Tab-separated table of C-alpha atoms in Angstrom:
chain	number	residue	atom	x	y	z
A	24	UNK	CA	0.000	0.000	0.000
A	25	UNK	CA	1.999	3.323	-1.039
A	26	UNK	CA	-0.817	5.255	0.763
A	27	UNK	CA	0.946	3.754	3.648
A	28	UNK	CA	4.245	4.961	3.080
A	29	UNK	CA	3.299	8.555	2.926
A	30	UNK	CA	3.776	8.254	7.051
A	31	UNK	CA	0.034	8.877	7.279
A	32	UNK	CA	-0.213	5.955	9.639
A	33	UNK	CA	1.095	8.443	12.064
A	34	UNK	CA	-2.610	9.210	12.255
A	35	UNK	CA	-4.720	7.293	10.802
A	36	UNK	CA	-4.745	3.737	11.557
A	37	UNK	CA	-8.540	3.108	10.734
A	38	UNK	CA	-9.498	0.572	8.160
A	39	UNK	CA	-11.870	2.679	7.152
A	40	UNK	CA	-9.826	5.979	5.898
A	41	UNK	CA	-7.683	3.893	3.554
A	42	UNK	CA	-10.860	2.131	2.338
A	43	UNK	CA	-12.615	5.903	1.932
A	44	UNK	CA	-9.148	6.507	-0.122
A	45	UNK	CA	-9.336	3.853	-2.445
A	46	UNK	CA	-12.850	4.165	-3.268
A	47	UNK	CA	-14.018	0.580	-1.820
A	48	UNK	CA	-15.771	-0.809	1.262
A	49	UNK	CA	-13.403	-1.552	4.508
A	50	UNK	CA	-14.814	-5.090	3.896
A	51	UNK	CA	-13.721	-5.290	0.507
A	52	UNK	CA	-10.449	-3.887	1.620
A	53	UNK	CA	-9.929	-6.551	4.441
A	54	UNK	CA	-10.962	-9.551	2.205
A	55	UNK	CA	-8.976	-8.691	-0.548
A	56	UNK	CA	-6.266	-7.520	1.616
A	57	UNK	CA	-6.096	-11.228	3.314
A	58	UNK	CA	-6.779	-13.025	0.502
A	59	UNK	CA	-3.517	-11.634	-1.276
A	60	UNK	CA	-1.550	-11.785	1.478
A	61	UNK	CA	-2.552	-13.567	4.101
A	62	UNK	CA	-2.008	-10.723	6.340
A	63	UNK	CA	-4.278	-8.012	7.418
A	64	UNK	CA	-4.733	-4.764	6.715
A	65	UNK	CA	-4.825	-3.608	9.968
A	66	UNK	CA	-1.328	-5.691	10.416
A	67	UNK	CA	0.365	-3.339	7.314
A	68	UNK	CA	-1.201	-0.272	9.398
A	69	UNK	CA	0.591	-1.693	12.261
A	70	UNK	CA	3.607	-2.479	10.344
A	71	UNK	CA	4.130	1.064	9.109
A	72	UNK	CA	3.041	3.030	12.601
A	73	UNK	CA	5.236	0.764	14.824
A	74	UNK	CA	8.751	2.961	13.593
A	75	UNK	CA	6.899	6.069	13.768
A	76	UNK	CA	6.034	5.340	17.271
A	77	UNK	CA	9.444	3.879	18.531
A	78	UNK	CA	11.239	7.220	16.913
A	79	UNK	CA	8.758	9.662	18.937
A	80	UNK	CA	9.476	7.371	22.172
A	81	UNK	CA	12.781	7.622	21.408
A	82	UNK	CA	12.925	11.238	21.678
A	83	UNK	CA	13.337	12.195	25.030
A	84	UNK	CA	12.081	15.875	24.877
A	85	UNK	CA	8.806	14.123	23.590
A	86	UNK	CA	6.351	13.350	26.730
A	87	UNK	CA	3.948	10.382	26.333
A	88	UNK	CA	1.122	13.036	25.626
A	89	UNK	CA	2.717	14.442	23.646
A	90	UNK	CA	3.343	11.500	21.691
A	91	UNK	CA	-0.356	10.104	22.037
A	92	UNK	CA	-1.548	13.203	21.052
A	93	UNK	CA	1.199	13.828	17.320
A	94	UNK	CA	-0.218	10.320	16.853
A	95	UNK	CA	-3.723	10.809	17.326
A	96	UNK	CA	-4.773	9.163	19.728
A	97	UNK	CA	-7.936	9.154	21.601
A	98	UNK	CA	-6.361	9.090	24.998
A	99	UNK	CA	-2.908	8.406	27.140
A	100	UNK	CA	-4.688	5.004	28.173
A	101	UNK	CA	-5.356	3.821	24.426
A	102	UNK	CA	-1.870	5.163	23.213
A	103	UNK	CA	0.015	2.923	26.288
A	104	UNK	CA	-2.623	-0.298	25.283
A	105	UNK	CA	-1.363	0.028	21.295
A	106	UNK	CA	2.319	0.365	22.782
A	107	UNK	CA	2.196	-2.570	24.706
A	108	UNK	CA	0.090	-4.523	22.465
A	109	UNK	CA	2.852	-4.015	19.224
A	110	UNK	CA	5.773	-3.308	21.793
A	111	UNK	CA	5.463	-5.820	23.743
A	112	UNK	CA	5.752	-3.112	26.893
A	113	UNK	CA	4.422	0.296	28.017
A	114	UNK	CA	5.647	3.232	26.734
A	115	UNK	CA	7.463	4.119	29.873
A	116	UNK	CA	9.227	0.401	29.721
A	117	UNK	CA	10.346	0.764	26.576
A	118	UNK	CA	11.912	4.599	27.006
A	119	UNK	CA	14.009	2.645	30.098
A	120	UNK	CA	14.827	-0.530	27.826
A	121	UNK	CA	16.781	2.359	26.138
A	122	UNK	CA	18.528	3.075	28.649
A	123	UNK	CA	22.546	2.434	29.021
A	124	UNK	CA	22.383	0.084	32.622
């Protein structure tokens, strides 16, 4: 999906908006999207936000707000759920992981 590498997954990580862009239902999208691929679209949305995410958090001047709220999201609590859930830890974990020790 070159829509995707525009970096508008910063943003927009709703089936739906890429479906709206391409002129076809979100079903439509998913179906066809799996049936190529055997992935997901929501996985390729995933795919391309995950970097965008780990450079904000790596960005120490950046709070976690801040991030949630460059990113879009709805609220601190969602933005540290989608963290964990593709980062395998919370936002604050992952700032320490980077840590020297």
């Amino acid at each position: 999906m070159t829509l995707l590498s525009t970096g508008i997954s910063r943003t927009e990580r709703d089936v739906s908006y890429y479906a709206e862009r391409l002129n076809v239902s979100p079903k439509y999208l998913s179906v066809t999207i799996k049936r190529v691929t055997g992935h997901s679209v929501t996985s390729y949305i995933d795919r391309h936000t995950v970097p965008i995410l780990k450079n904000y958090l790596n960005d120490e001047r950046l709070s976690r707000t801040q991030i949630a709220d460059l990113m879009n999201f709805t609220s601190l609590s969602y933005f540290s759920r989608y963290c964990t859930k593709h980062l395998g830890q919370s936002p604050s974990d992952y700032r320490m992981s980077l840590q020297p020790k």
